mmCIF file of C-alpha atoms in Angstrom:
data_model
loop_
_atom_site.group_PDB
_atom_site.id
_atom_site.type_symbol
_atom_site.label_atom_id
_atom_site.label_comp_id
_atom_site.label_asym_id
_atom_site.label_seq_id
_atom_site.Cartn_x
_atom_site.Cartn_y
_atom_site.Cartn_z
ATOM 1 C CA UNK A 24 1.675 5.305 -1.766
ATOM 2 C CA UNK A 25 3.211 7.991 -0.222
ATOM 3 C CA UNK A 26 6.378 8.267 -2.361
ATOM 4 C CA UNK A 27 3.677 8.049 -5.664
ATOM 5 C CA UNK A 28 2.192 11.101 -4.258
ATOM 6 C CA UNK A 29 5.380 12.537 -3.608
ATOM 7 C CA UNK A 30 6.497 11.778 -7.159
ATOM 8 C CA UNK A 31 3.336 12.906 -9.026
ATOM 9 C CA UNK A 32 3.164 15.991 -6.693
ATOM 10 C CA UNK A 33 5.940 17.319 -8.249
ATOM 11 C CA UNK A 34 6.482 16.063 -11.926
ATOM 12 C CA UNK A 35 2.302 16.043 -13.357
ATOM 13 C CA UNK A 36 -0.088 18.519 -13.533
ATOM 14 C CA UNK A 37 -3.558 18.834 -14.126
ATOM 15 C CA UNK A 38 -4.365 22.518 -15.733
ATOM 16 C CA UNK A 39 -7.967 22.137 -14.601
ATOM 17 C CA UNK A 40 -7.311 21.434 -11.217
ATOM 18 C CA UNK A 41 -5.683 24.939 -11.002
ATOM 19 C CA UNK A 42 -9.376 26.608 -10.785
ATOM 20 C CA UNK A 43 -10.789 24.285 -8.372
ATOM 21 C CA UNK A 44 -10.336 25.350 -4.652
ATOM 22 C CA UNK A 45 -8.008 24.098 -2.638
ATOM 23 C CA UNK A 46 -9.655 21.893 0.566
ATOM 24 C CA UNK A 47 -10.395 22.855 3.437
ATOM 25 C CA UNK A 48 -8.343 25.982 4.411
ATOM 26 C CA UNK A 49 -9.073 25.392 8.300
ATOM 27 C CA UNK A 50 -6.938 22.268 7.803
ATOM 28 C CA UNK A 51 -3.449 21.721 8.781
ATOM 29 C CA UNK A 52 -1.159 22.872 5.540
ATOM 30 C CA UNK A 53 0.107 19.251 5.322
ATOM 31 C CA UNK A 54 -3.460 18.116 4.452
ATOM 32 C CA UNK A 55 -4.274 20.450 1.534
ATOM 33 C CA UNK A 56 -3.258 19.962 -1.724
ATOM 34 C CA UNK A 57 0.311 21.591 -2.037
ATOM 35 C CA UNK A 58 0.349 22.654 -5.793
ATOM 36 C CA UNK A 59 -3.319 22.806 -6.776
ATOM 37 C CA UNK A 60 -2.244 20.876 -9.383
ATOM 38 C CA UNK A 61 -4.615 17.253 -9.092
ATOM 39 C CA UNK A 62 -2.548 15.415 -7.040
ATOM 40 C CA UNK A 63 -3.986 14.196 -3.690
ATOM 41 C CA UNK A 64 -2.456 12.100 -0.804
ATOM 42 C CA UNK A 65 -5.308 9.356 -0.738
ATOM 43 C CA UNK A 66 -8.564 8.513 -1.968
ATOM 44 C CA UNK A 67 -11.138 10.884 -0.491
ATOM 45 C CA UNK A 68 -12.993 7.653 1.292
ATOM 46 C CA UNK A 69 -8.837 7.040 2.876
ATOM 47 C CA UNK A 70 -6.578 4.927 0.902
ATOM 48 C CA UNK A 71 -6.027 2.475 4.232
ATOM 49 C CA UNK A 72 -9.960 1.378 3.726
ATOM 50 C CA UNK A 73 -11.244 -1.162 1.352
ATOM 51 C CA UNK A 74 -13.107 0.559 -1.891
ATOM 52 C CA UNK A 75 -16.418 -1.755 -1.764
ATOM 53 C CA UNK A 76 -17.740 -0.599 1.732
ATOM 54 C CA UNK A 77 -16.152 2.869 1.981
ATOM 55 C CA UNK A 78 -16.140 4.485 -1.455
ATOM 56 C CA UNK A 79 -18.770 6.930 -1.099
ATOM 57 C CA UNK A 80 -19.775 6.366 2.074
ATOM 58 C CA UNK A 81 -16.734 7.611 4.242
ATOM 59 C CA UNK A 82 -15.337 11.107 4.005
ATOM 60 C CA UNK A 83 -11.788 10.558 4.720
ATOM 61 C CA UNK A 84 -10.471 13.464 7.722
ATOM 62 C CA UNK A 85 -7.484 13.971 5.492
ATOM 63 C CA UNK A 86 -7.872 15.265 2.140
ATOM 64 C CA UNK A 87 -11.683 13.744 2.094
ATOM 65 C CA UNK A 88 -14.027 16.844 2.372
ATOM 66 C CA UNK A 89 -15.651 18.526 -0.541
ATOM 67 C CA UNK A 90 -14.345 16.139 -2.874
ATOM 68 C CA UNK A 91 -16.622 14.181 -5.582
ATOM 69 C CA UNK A 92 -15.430 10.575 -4.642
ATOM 70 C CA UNK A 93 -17.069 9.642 -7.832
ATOM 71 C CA UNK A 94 -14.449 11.916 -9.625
ATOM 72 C CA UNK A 95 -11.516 10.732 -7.795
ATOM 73 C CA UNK A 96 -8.934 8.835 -10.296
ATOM 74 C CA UNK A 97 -6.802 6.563 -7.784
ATOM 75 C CA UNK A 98 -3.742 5.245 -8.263
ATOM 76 C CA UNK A 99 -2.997 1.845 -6.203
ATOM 77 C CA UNK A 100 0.352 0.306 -5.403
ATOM 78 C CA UNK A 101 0.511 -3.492 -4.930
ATOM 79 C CA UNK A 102 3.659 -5.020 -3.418
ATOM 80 C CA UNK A 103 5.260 -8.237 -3.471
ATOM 81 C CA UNK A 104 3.306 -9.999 -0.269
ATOM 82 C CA UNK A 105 6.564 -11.477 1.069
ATOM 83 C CA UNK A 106 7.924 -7.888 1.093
ATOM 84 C CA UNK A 107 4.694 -6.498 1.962
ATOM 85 C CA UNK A 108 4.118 -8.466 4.889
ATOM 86 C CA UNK A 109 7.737 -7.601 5.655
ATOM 87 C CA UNK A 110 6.550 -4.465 5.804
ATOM 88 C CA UNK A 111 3.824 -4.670 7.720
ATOM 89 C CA UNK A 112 5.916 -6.239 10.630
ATOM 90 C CA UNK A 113 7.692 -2.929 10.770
ATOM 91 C CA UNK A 114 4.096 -1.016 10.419
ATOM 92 C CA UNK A 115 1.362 -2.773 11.042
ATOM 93 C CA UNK A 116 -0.833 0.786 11.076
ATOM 94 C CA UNK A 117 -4.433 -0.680 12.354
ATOM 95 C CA UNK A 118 -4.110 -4.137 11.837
ATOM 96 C CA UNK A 119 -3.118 -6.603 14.895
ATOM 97 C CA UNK A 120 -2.534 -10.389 15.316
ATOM 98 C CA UNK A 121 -0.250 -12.231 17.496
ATOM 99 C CA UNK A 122 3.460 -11.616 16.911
ATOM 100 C CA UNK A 123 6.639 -9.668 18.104
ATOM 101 C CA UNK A 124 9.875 -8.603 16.984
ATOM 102 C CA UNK A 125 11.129 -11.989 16.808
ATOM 103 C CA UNK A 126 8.417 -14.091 15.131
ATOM 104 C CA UNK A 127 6.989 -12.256 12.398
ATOM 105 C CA UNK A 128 4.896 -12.067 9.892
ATOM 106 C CA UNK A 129 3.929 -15.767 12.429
ATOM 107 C CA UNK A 130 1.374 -16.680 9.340
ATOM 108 C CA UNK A 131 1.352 -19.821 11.362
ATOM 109 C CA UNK A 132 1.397 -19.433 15.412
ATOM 110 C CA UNK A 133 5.305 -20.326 16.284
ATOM 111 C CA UNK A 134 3.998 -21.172 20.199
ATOM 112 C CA UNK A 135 1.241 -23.979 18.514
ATOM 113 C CA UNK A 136 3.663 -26.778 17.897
ATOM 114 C CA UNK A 137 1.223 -29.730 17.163
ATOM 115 C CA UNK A 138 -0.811 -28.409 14.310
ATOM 116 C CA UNK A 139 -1.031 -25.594 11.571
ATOM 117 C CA UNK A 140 -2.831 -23.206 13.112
ATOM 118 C CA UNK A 141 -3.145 -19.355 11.649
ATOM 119 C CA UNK A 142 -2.962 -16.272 13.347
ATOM 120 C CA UNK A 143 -5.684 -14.635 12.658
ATOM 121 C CA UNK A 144 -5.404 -10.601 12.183
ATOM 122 C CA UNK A 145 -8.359 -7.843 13.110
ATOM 123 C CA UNK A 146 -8.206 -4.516 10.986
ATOM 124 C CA UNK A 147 -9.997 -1.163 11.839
ATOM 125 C CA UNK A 148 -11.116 0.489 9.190
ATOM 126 C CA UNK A 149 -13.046 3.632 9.471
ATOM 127 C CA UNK A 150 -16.343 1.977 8.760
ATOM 128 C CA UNK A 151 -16.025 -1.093 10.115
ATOM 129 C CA UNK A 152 -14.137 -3.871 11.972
ATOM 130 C CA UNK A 153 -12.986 -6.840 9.005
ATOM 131 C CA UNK A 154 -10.758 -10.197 10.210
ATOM 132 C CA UNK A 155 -8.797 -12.344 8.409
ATOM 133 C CA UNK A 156 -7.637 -15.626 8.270
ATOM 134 C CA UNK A 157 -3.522 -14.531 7.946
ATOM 135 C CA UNK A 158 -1.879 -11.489 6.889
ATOM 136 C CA UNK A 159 -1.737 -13.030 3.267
ATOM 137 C CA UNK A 160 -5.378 -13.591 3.441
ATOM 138 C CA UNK A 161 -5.387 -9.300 3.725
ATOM 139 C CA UNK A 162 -3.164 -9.324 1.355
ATOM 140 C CA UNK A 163 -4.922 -11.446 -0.709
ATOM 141 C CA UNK A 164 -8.334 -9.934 -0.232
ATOM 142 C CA UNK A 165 -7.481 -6.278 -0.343
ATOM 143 C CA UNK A 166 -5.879 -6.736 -4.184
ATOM 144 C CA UNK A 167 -8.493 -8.980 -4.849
ATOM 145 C CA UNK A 168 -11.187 -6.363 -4.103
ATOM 146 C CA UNK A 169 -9.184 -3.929 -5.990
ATOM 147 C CA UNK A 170 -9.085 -6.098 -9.145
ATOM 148 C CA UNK A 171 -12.715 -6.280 -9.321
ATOM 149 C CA UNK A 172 -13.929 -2.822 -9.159
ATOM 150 C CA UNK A 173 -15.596 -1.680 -12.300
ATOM 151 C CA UNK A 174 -14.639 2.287 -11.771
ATOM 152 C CA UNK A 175 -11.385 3.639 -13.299
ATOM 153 C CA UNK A 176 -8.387 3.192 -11.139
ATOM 154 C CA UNK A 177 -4.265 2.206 -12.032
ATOM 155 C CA UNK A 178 -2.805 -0.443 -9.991
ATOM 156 C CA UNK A 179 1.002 -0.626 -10.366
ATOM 157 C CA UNK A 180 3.851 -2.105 -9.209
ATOM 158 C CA UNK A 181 6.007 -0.538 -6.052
ATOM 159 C CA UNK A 182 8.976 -2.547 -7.384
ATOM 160 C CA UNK A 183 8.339 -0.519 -10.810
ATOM 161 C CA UNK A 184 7.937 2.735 -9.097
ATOM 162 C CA UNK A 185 11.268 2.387 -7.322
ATOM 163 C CA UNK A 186 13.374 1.072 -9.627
ATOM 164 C CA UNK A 187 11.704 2.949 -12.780
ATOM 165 C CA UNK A 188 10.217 6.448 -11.212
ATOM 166 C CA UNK A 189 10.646 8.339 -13.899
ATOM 167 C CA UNK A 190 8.909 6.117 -16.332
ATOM 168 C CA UNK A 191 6.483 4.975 -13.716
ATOM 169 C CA UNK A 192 5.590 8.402 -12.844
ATOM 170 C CA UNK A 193 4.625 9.626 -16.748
ATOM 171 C CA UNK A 194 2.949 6.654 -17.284
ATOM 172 C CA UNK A 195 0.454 7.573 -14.116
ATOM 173 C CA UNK A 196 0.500 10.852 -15.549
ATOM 174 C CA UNK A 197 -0.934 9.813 -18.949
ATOM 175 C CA UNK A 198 -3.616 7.783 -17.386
ATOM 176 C CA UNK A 199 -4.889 10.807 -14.952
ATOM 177 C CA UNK A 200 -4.818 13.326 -17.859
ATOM 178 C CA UNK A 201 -2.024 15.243 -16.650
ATOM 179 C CA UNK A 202 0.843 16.898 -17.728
ATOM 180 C CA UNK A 203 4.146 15.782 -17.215
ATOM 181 C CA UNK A 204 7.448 17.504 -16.320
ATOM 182 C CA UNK A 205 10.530 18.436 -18.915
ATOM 183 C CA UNK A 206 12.382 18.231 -15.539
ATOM 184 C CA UNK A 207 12.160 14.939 -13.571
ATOM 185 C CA UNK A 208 12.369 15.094 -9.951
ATOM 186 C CA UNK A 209 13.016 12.203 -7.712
ATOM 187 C CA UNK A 210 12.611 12.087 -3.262
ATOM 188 C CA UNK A 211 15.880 11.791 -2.236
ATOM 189 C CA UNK A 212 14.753 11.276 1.472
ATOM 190 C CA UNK A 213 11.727 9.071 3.062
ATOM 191 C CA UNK A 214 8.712 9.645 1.256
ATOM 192 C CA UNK A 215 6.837 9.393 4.325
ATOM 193 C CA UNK A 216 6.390 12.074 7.077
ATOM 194 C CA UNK A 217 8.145 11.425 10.336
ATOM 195 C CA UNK A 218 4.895 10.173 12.201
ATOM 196 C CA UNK A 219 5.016 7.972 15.232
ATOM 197 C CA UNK A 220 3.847 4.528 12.453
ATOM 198 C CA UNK A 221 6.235 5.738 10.056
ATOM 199 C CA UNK A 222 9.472 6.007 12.034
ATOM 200 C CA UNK A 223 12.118 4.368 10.857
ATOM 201 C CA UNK A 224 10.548 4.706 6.794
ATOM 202 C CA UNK A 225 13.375 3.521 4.231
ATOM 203 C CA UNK A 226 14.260 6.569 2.016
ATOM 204 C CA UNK A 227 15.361 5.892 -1.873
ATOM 205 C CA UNK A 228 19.312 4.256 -0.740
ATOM 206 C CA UNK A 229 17.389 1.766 1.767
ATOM 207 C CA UNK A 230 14.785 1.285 0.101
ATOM 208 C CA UNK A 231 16.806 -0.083 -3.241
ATOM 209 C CA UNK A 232 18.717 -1.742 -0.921
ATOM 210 C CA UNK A 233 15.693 -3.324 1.026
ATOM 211 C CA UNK A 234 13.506 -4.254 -1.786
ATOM 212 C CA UNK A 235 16.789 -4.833 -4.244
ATOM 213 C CA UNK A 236 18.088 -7.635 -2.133
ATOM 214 C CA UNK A 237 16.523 -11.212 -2.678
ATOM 215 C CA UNK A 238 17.856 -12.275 0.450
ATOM 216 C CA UNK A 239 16.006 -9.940 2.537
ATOM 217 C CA UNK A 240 12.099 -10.993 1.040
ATOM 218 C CA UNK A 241 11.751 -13.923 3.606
ATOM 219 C CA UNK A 242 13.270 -12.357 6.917
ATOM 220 C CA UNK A 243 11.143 -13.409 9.578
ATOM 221 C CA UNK A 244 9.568 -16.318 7.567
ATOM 222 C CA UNK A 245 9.485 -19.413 9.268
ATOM 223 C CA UNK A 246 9.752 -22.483 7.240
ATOM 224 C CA UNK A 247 5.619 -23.068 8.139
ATOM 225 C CA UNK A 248 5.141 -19.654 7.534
ATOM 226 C CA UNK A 249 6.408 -20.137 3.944
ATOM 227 C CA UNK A 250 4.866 -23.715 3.375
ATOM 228 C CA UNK A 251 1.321 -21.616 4.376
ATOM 229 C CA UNK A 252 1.714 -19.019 1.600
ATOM 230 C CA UNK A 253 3.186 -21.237 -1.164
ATOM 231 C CA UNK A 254 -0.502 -23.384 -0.382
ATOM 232 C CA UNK A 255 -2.596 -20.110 0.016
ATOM 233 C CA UNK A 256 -0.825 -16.913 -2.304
ATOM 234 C CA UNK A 257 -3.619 -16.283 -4.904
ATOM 235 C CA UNK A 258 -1.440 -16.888 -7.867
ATOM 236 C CA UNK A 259 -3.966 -15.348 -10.002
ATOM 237 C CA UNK A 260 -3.035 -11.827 -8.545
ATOM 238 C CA UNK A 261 0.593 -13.084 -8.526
ATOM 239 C CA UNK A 262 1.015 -14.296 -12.515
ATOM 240 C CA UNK A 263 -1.211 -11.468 -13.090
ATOM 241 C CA UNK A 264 1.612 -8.626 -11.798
ATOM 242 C CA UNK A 265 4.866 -10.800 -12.294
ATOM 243 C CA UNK A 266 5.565 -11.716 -9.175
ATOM 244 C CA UNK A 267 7.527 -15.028 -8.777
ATOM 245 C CA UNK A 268 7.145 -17.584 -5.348
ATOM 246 C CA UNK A 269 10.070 -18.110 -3.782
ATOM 247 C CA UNK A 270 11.673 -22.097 -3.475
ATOM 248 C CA UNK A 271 10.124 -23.304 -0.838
ATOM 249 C CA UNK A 272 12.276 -25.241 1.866
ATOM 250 C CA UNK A 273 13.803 -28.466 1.680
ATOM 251 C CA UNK A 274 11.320 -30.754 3.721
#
């Protein structure tokens, strides 16, 4: 999400937005809108929290006061799950469930030996506490909640995004009403501050590189691990945005 905002930040514009005041002034300059220009970070309610229990009910510390959540066009990314999950090993932000450097995403517990058995993972949103079964089943039940809201909203592809910017970028910018650029720019670098849970963040070389390489999808993926999500993906959501399972292992 971060290198959409980055992109529309600097290549659409929203005329209107140009006579609505900025947020919060007493905020840190990272958190106010940079050009004035439509383009916000996240969702006012905080783009880490499901839509359904904190869209108008959560005023996100970031970007989230003053804002009319009801007028708030967002833009979502969805990921391939096997990269997703990749990357979620290498930022799990507020979600935790038993696994380490060496056994991860563990969709089934690598220490159980005698049976299938799922490691569950806890989430903190700002609202509320929410478990599930496996980190597919978040994956699985975030997109799923996203694909059944009934207020405007884009979802997209991150493959598309960062293999395609430029066309990505205008198309977003159509749907939001904006204007867009007569002079492309892509991020060269990370797209995502230098935080403490974003150290590390691939910029555009790695991140082609990362995502580009087929090889790289199941790293970490035990052979259970990938017999679980060929048995549990909801294939709906993956037909539905092109996304393709991989073989699964000879038995």
């Amino acid at each position: 999400t971060n290198l959409l905002f980055e992109l529309m930040k600097v290549n659409c514009f929203i005329k209107e937005a140009r006579n609505v005041p900025s947020v919060d002034p007493l905020l840190p300059i990272k958190y106010r809108e940079p050009r004035r220009n439509g383009m916000r970070w996240q969702a006012p309610w905080g783009k880490h929290n499901p839509p359904t229990t904190h869209r108008g009910r959560n005023v996100a510390k970031a970007w989230g006061k003053g804002i009319t959540q009801t007028d708030f066009f967002p833009v979502v990314l969805i990921k391939d799950p096997y990269s997703w999950m990749g990357s979620q090993c290498r930022h799990k932000y507020t979600a935790f469930w038993g696994h380490d450097e060496n056994h991860c995403p563990n969709l089934i517990r690598w220490r159980v030996r005698d049976k299938d058995e799922t490691a569950f993972v806890r989430v903190k949103y700002a609202l509320e506490w929410a478990q599930y079964e496996s980190l597919l089943d978040m994956w699985n039940k975030w997109y799923e909640e996203w694909d059944e809201q009934t207020f405007p909203h884009l979802t997209t592809r991150f493959e598309d995004l960062l293999f395609h910017g430029e066309e990505v970028t205008r198309a977003a910018c159509d749907c939001v009403g904006g204007e867009f650029t007569d002079n492309f720019k892509y991020v060269e670098g990370s797209a995502k501050p230098q935080l403490t849970v974003h150290k590390g963040s691939n910029g555009l070389v790695k991140a082609m590189l990362q995502y580009g390489d087929p090889s790289k999808r199941l790293t970490g993926f035990s052979d259970r691990d990938r017999t679980y999500a060929s048995k549990n993906m909801d294939m709906e959501l993956m037909n539905k945005y092109a996304y393709v399972p991989p073989i699964l292992p000879a038995s």
